[in-house]
PDB file of C-alpha atoms in Angstrom:
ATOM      1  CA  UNK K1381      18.921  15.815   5.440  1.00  0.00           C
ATOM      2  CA  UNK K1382      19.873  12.387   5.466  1.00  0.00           C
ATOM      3  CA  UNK K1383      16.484   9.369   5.284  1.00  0.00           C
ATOM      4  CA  UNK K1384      16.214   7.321   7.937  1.00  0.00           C
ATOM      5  CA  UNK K1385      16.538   3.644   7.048  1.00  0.00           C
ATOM      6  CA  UNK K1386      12.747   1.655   7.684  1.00  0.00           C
ATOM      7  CA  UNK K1387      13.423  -2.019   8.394  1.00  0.00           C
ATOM      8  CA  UNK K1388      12.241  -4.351   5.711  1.00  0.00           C
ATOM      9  CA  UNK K1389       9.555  -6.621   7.390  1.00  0.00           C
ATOM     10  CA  UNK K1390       7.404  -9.162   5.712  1.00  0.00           C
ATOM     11  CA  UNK K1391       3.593  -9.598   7.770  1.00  0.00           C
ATOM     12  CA  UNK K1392       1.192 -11.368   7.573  1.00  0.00           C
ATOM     13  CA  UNK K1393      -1.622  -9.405   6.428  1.00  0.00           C
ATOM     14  CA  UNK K1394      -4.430 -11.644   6.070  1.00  0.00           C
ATOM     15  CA  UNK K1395      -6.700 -11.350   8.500  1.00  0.00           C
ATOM     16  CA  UNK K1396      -5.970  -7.614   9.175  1.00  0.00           C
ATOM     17  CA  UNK K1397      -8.175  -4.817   8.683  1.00  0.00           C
ATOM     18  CA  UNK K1398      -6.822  -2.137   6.012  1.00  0.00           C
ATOM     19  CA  UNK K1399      -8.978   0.892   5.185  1.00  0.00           C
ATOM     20  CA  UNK K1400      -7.381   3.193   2.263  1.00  0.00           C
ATOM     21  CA  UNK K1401      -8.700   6.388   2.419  1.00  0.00           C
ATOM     22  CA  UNK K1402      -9.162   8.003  -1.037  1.00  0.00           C
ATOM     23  CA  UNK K1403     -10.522   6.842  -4.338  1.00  0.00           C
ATOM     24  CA  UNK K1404      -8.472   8.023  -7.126  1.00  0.00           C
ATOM     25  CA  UNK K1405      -5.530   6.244  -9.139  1.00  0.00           C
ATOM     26  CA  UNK K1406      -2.714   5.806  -6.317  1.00  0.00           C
ATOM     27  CA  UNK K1407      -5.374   4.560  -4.009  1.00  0.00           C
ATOM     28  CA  UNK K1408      -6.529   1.652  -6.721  1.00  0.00           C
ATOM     29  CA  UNK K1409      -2.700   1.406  -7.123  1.00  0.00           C
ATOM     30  CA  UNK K1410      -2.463   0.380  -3.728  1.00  0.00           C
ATOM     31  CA  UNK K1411      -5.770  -1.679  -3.522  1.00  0.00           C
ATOM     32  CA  UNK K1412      -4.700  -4.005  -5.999  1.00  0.00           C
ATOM     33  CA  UNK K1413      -1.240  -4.651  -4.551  1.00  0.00           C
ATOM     34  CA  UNK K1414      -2.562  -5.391  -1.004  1.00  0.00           C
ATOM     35  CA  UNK K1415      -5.056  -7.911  -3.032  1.00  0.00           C
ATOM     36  CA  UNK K1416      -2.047 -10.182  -3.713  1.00  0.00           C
ATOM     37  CA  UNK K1417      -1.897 -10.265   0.746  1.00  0.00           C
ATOM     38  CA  UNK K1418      -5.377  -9.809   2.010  1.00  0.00           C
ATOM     39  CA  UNK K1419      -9.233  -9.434   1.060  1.00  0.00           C
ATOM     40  CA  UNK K1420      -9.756  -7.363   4.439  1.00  0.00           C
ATOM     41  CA  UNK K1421      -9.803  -3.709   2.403  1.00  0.00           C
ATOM     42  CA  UNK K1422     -11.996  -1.183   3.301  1.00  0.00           C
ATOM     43  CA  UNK K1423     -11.594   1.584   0.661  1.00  0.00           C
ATOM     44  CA  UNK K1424     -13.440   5.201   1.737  1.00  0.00           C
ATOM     45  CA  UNK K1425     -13.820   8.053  -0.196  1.00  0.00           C
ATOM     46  CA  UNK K1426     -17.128  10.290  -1.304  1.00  0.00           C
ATOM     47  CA  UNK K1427     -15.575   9.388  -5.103  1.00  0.00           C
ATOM     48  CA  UNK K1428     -13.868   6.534  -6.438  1.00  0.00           C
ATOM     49  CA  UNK K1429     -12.436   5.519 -10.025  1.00  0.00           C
ATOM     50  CA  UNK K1430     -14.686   2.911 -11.730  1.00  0.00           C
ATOM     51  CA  UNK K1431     -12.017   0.442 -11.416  1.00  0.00           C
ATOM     52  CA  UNK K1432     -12.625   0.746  -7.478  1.00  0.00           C
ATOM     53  CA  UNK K1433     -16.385   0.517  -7.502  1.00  0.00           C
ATOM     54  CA  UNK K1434     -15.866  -2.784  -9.359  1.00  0.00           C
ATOM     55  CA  UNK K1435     -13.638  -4.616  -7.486  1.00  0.00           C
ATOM     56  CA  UNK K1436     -16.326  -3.607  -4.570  1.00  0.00           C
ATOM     57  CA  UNK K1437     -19.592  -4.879  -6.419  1.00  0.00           C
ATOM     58  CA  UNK K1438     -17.905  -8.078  -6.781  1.00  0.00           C
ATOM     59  CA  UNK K1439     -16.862  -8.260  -3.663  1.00  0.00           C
ATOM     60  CA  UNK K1440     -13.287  -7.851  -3.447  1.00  0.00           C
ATOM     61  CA  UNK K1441     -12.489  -4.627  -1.356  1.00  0.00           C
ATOM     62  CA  UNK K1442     -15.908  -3.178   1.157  1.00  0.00           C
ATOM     63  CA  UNK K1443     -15.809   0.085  -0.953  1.00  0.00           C
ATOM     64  CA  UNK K1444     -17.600   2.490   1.275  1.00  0.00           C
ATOM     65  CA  UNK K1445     -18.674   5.590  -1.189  1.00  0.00           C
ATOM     66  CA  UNK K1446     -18.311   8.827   1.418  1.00  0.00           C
ATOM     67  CA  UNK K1447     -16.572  10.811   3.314  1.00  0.00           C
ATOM     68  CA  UNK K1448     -13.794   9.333   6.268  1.00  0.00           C
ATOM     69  CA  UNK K1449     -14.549   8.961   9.978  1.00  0.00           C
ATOM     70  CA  UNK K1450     -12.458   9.304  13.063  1.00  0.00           C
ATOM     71  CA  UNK K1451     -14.389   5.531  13.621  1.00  0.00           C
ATOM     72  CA  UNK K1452     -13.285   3.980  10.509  1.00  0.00           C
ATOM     73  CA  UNK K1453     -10.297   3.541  12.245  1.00  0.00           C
ATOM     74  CA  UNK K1454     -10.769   1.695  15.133  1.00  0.00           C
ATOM     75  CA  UNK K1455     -10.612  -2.039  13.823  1.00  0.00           C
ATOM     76  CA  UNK K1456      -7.584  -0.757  11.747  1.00  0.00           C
ATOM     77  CA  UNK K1457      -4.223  -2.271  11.759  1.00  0.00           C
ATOM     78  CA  UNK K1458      -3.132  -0.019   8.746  1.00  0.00           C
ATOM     79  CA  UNK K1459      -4.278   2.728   7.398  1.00  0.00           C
ATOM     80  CA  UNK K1460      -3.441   4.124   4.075  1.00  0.00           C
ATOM     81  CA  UNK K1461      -4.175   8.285   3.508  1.00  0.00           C
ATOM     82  CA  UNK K1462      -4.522   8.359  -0.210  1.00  0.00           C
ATOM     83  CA  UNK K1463      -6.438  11.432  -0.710  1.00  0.00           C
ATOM     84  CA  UNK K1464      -5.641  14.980  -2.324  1.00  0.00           C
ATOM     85  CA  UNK K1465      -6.340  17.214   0.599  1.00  0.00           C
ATOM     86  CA  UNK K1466      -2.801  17.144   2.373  1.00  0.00           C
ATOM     87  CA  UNK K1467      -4.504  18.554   5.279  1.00  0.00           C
ATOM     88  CA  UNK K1468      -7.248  15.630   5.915  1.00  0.00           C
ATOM     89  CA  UNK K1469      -4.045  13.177   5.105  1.00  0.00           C
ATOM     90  CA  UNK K1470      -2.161  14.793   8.259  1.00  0.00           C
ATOM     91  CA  UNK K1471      -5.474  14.297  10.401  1.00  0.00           C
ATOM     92  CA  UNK K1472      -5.443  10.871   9.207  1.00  0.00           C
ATOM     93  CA  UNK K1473      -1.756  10.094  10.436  1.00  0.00           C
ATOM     94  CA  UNK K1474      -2.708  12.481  13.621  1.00  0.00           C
ATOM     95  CA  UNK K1475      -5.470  10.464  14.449  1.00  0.00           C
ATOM     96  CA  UNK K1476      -3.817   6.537  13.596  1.00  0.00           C
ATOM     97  CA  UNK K1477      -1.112   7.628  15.855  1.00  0.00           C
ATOM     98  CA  UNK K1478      -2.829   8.187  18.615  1.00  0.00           C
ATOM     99  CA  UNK K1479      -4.993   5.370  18.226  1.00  0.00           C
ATOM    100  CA  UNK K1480      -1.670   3.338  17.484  1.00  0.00           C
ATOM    101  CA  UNK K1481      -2.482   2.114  14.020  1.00  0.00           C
ATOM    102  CA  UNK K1482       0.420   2.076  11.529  1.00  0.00           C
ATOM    103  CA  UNK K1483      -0.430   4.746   8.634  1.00  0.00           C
ATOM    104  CA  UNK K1484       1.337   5.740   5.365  1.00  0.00           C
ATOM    105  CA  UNK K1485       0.097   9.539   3.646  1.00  0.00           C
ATOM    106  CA  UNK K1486       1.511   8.251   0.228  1.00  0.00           C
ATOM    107  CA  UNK K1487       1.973  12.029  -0.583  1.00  0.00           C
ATOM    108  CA  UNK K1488       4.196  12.738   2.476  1.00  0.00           C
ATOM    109  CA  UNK K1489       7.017  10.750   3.349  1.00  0.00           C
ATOM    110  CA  UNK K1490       6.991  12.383   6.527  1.00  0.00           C
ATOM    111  CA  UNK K1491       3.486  11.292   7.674  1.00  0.00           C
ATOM    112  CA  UNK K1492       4.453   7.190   7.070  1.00  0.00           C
ATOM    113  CA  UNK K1493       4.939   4.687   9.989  1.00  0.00           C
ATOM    114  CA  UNK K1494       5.866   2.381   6.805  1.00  0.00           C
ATOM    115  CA  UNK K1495       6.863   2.854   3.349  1.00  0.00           C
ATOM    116  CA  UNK K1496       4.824   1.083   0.694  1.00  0.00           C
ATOM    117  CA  UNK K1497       7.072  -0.988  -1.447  1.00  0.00           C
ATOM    118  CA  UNK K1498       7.246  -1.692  -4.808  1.00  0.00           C
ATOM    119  CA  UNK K1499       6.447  -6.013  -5.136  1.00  0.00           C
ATOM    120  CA  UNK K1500       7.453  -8.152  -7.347  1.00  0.00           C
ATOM    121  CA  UNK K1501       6.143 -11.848  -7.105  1.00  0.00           C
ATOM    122  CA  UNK K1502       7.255 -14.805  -8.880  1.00  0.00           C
ATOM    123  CA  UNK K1503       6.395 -18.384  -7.744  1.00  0.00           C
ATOM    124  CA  UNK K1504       7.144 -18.214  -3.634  1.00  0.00           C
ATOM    125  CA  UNK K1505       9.261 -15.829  -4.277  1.00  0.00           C
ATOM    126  CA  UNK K1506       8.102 -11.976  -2.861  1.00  0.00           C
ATOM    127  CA  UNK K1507      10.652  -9.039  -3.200  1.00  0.00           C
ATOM    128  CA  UNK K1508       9.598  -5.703  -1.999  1.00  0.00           C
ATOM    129  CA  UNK K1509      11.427  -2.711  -2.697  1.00  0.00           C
ATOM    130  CA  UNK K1510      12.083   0.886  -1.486  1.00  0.00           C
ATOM    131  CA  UNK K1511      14.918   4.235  -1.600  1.00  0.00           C
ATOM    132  CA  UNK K1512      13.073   4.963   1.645  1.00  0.00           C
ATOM    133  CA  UNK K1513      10.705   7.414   0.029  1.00  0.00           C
ATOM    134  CA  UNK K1514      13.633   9.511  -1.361  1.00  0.00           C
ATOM    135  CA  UNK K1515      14.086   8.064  -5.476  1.00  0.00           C
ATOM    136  CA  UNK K1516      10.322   6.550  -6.712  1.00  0.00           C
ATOM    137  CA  UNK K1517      11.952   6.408 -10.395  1.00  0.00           C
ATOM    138  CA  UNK K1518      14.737   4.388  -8.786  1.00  0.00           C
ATOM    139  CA  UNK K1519      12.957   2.274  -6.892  1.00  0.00           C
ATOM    140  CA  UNK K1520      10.738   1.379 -10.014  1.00  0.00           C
ATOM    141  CA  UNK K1521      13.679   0.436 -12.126  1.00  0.00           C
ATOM    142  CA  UNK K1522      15.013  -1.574  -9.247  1.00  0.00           C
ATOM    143  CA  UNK K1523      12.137  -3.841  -9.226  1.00  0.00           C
ATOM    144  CA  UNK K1524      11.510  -3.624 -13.310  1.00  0.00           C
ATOM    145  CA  UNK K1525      14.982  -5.524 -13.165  1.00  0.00           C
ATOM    146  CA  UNK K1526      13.989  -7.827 -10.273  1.00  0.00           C
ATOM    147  CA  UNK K1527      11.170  -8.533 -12.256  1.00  0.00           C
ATOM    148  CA  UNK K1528      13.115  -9.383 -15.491  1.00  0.00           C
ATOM    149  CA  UNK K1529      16.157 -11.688 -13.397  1.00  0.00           C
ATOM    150  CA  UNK K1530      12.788 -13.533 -11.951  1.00  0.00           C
ATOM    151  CA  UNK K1531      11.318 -14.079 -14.821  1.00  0.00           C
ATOM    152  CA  UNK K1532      15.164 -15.992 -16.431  1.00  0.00           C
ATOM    153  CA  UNK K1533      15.502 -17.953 -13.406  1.00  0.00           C
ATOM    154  CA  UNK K1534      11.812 -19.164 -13.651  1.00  0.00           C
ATOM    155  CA  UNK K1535      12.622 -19.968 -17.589  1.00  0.00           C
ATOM    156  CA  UNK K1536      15.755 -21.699 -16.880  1.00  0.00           C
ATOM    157  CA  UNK K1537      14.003 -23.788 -14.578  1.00  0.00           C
ATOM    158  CA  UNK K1538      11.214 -24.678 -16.851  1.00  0.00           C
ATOM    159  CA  UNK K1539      14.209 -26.719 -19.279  1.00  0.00           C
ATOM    160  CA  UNK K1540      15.171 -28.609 -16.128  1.00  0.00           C
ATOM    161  CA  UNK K1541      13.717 -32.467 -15.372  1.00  0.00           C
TER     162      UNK K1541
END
């Protein structure tokens, strides 16, 4: 089965709602890359890793300690299922759909209006990068090298005047 191609889109995320639903590592994974875009993060989830609760004592995410609600959805413009019941992540895509918010069930390529990409930023310079939800390992030493060819031309840049 071949992967369908996702366009590569750049938006503007700062003044849109995103709740993550789910508390664990990917889900803090994901928190702190959408930091770098937007301080409009609702994280929900009955548990959630220390690192989490922190960023939402000072402030940084509105980290909401229980269990999802159909409702927590309805200011949404994306929604990120981050939990491990596969079941309650297809309910979550089920229910964004019909409500026509943009979702992504980072355990199920299948269940993803959008792929979350792998960023790399350097100066004004923001690269995101995918395989379409097919190669993860790929994908990561795609942007390690990004990273690395970023970090030369900002060096050689540094010895101009």
């Amino acid at each position: 089965m071949k992967t369908k191609n996702f366009f590569p889109m750049f938006v503007d995320l700062s003044d849109k709602n995103i709740i993550v639903v789910g508390g664990g590592t990917i889900a803090a994974r994901r928190v702190k890359t959408l930091l770098q875009f937007t301080r409009n993060i609702t994280v929900i989830a009955p548990k959630m890793t220390i690192e989490l609760q922190d960023l939402g004592k000072i402030g940084k995410i509105n980290a909401v300690q229980r269990p999802v609600r159909r409702t927590d959805f309805m200011e949404a413009y994306m929604v990120i299922a981050a939990t491990n019941d596969h079941k309650l992540n297809k309910e979550i895509y089920r229910v964004c759909r019909a409500e026509g918010v943009y979702a992504n069930v980072v355990s199920d390529k299948e269940y993803c209006d959008f792929y979350f990409p792998g960023v790399v930023i350097q100066d004004e310079v923001v690269v995101g990068i995918t395989a379409n939800g097919a190669d993860h390992r790929k994908a990561k030493l795609v942007r390690e090298e990004i990273e690395k060819s970023l970090k030369k031309i900002a060096g050689d840049n540094e010895d101009v005047e």
